[in-house]
Amino acid sequence: MRAVIQRVLRASVSVEDRIVGEIRGPGLMVLLGVKRGDGPEQAATVARKIAELRILEDEASVSEAGAPVLVVSQFTLYGDTRKGRRPSWSQAAPGPEAEPLVEAVVADLRGRGLEVATGRFGAMMQVELVNDGPFTVLVEA
């Protein structure tokens, strides 16, 4: 599982010109990719990292600050561009395998008392954000 985590002042995700998830920060925008073979252990690890990384102002985590998180699934994080001009998506988990794991990450974060907004799995989405810093980290599990 791979998560691109960005510290944001605000972020939103829209589907067909309608906002389906939005946060007002400071908080975190998380692009979340699931690879073939990932399971509950990887989902728990990524959720813990999202909640506990001390990357907000004054080295606070979202758990400590009570800050919101926007999670958007993104299979393209597993695009392989080493050969040719077209990415290969063979490492990305298929939808029926990936969706429950994305939902597990969201449920884990909500179970920690965090405000979590989401995109819509499998939809064509438009993401808007104001990156604070800019500050972006990559987490892999």
XYZ file of N, CA and C in Angstrom, residues 9-79:
213
model
N -3.998 23.293 3.620
C -4.842 24.281 4.293
C -6.314 23.997 4.022
N -6.565 23.401 2.842
C -7.916 22.943 2.490
C -7.783 22.006 1.300
N -8.790 21.153 1.132
C -8.782 20.221 0.007
C -10.205 19.747 -0.254
N -10.465 19.430 -1.514
C -11.785 18.898 -1.871
C -11.640 17.963 -3.059
N -12.629 17.100 -3.197
C -12.687 16.193 -4.332
C -14.103 16.244 -4.887
N -14.189 16.347 -6.217
C -15.483 16.457 -6.896
C -15.647 15.327 -7.894
N -16.898 14.945 -8.099
C -17.286 13.989 -9.126
C -18.421 14.630 -9.901
N -18.272 14.717 -11.206
C -19.288 15.336 -12.074
C -19.675 16.726 -11.571
N -18.651 17.531 -11.250
C -18.807 18.918 -10.814
C -19.532 19.088 -9.482
N -19.627 18.014 -8.680
C -20.235 18.106 -7.348
C -19.202 17.667 -6.315
N -19.021 18.490 -5.295
C -18.071 18.146 -4.236
C -18.616 16.956 -3.452
N -17.803 15.898 -3.368
C -18.207 14.706 -2.619
C -17.417 14.556 -1.319
N -16.319 15.276 -1.193
C -15.522 15.268 0.027
C -14.740 16.549 0.134
N -14.679 17.099 1.350
C -13.999 18.381 1.518
C -13.507 18.504 2.952
N -12.318 19.097 3.125
C -11.825 19.426 4.454
C -11.323 20.859 4.468
N -11.415 21.445 5.622
C -10.813 22.755 5.880
C -9.719 22.512 6.892
N -8.524 22.916 6.563
C -7.371 22.568 7.374
C -7.078 23.549 8.468
N -5.893 23.406 9.015
C -4.872 22.508 8.493
C -5.277 21.046 8.662
N -4.816 20.243 7.714
C -5.124 18.822 7.730
C -4.258 18.107 6.718
N -4.683 16.886 6.373
C -3.918 16.077 5.436
C -4.769 15.619 4.269
N -4.195 15.696 3.080
C -4.759 15.136 1.857
C -3.974 13.859 1.594
N -4.681 12.730 1.445
C -4.021 11.441 1.258
C -4.483 10.811 -0.049
N -3.543 10.589 -0.960
C -3.795 9.808 -2.168
C -3.352 8.398 -1.835
N -4.254 7.416 -1.950
C -4.008 6.077 -1.447
C -4.085 5.038 -2.552
N -2.982 4.313 -2.748
C -2.924 3.256 -3.750
C -2.766 1.901 -3.089
N -3.443 0.906 -3.640
C -3.379 -0.458 -3.119
C -2.750 -1.337 -4.190
N -1.762 -2.146 -3.786
C -1.132 -3.047 -4.753
C -1.650 -4.465 -4.541
N -1.494 -5.267 -5.567
C -1.896 -6.676 -5.488
C -1.233 -7.326 -4.274
N -2.008 -8.091 -3.536
C -1.468 -8.796 -2.382
C -1.524 -8.036 -1.076
N -1.864 -6.746 -1.104
C -2.018 -6.003 0.144
C -3.192 -6.582 0.921
N -3.148 -6.389 2.229
C -4.215 -6.904 3.074
C -4.450 -6.011 4.286
N -5.174 -6.523 5.264
C -5.506 -5.741 6.453
C -4.295 -5.203 7.212
N -3.201 -5.951 7.217
C -2.008 -5.486 7.928
C -1.468 -4.200 7.311
N -1.410 -4.136 5.986
C -0.929 -2.923 5.318
C -1.895 -1.760 5.551
N -3.192 -2.034 5.521
C -4.179 -0.976 5.759
C -4.021 -0.408 7.163
N -3.828 -1.266 8.153
C -3.656 -0.797 9.530
C -2.383 0.022 9.689
N -1.312 -0.406 9.043
C -0.040 0.317 9.126
C -0.161 1.703 8.511
N -0.772 1.775 7.334
C -0.918 3.073 6.664
C -1.832 3.991 7.479
N -2.920 3.470 8.006
C -3.828 4.292 8.821
C -3.100 4.836 10.051
N -2.317 3.986 10.714
C -1.567 4.428 11.884
C -0.586 5.537 11.517
N 0.109 5.373 10.387
C 1.063 6.394 9.946
C 0.349 7.722 9.655
N -0.780 7.644 8.944
C -1.530 8.868 8.629
C -1.920 9.578 9.919
N -2.412 8.831 10.892
C -2.891 9.421 12.143
C -1.767 9.951 13.020
N -0.611 9.276 12.990
C 0.427 9.581 13.971
C 1.633 10.356 13.449
N 1.781 10.501 12.126
C 2.921 11.270 11.609
C 2.865 12.695 12.148
N 3.976 13.145 12.684
C 4.045 14.465 13.304
C 4.495 15.477 12.244
N 3.561 15.832 11.356
C 3.928 16.694 10.226
C 3.103 17.974 10.148
N 2.223 18.199 11.115
C 1.498 19.461 11.159
C 2.337 20.496 11.908
N 1.829 21.700 11.999
C 2.544 22.769 12.696
C 2.912 22.327 14.114
N 4.055 22.756 14.591
C 4.580 22.402 15.912
C 4.767 20.898 16.080
N 5.024 20.209 14.971
C 5.265 18.762 14.963
C 4.127 17.964 15.582
N 2.908 18.386 15.329
C 1.733 17.661 15.814
C 1.264 16.678 14.748
N 0.612 15.624 15.200
C -0.042 14.684 14.285
C -1.502 15.105 14.131
N -2.193 14.532 13.155
C -3.618 14.849 13.023
C -4.380 14.349 14.238
N -3.947 13.251 14.836
C -4.605 12.753 16.057
C -4.465 13.747 17.194
N -3.283 14.297 17.360
C -3.051 15.263 18.441
C -3.780 16.579 18.185
N -3.796 17.017 16.941
C -4.373 18.316 16.593
C -5.873 18.249 16.335
N -6.419 17.044 16.192
C -7.837 16.925 15.824
C -8.092 17.450 14.425
N -7.085 17.309 13.560
C -7.168 17.859 12.208
C -7.861 16.869 11.269
N -8.499 17.378 10.221
C -9.214 16.513 9.281
C -8.290 15.869 8.244
N -8.817 14.812 7.620
C -8.085 14.073 6.593
C -9.026 13.838 5.412
N -8.524 14.049 4.204
C -9.258 13.701 2.986
C -8.517 12.545 2.328
N -9.205 11.407 2.147
C -8.604 10.213 1.547
C -9.213 9.991 0.168
N -8.352 9.896 -0.846
C -8.791 9.670 -2.217
C -8.030 8.468 -2.764
N -8.766 7.442 -3.199
C -8.110 6.263 -3.771
C -7.482 6.635 -5.108
N -6.293 6.074 -5.362
C -5.591 6.403 -6.595
C -4.723 5.230 -7.034
N -5.290 4.370 -7.892
C -4.554 3.201 -8.365
C -3.325 3.583 -9.171
N -3.301 4.789 -9.730
C -2.177 5.187 -10.571
C -0.875 5.329 -9.790
N -0.939 5.299 -8.456
C 0.303 5.329 -7.666
C 1.143 4.090 -7.912
N 0.530 3.052 -8.477
C 1.277 1.844 -8.814
C 1.525 1.710 -10.309
N 1.479 2.816 -11.029
C 1.829 2.797 -12.444
C 3.324 2.575 -12.617
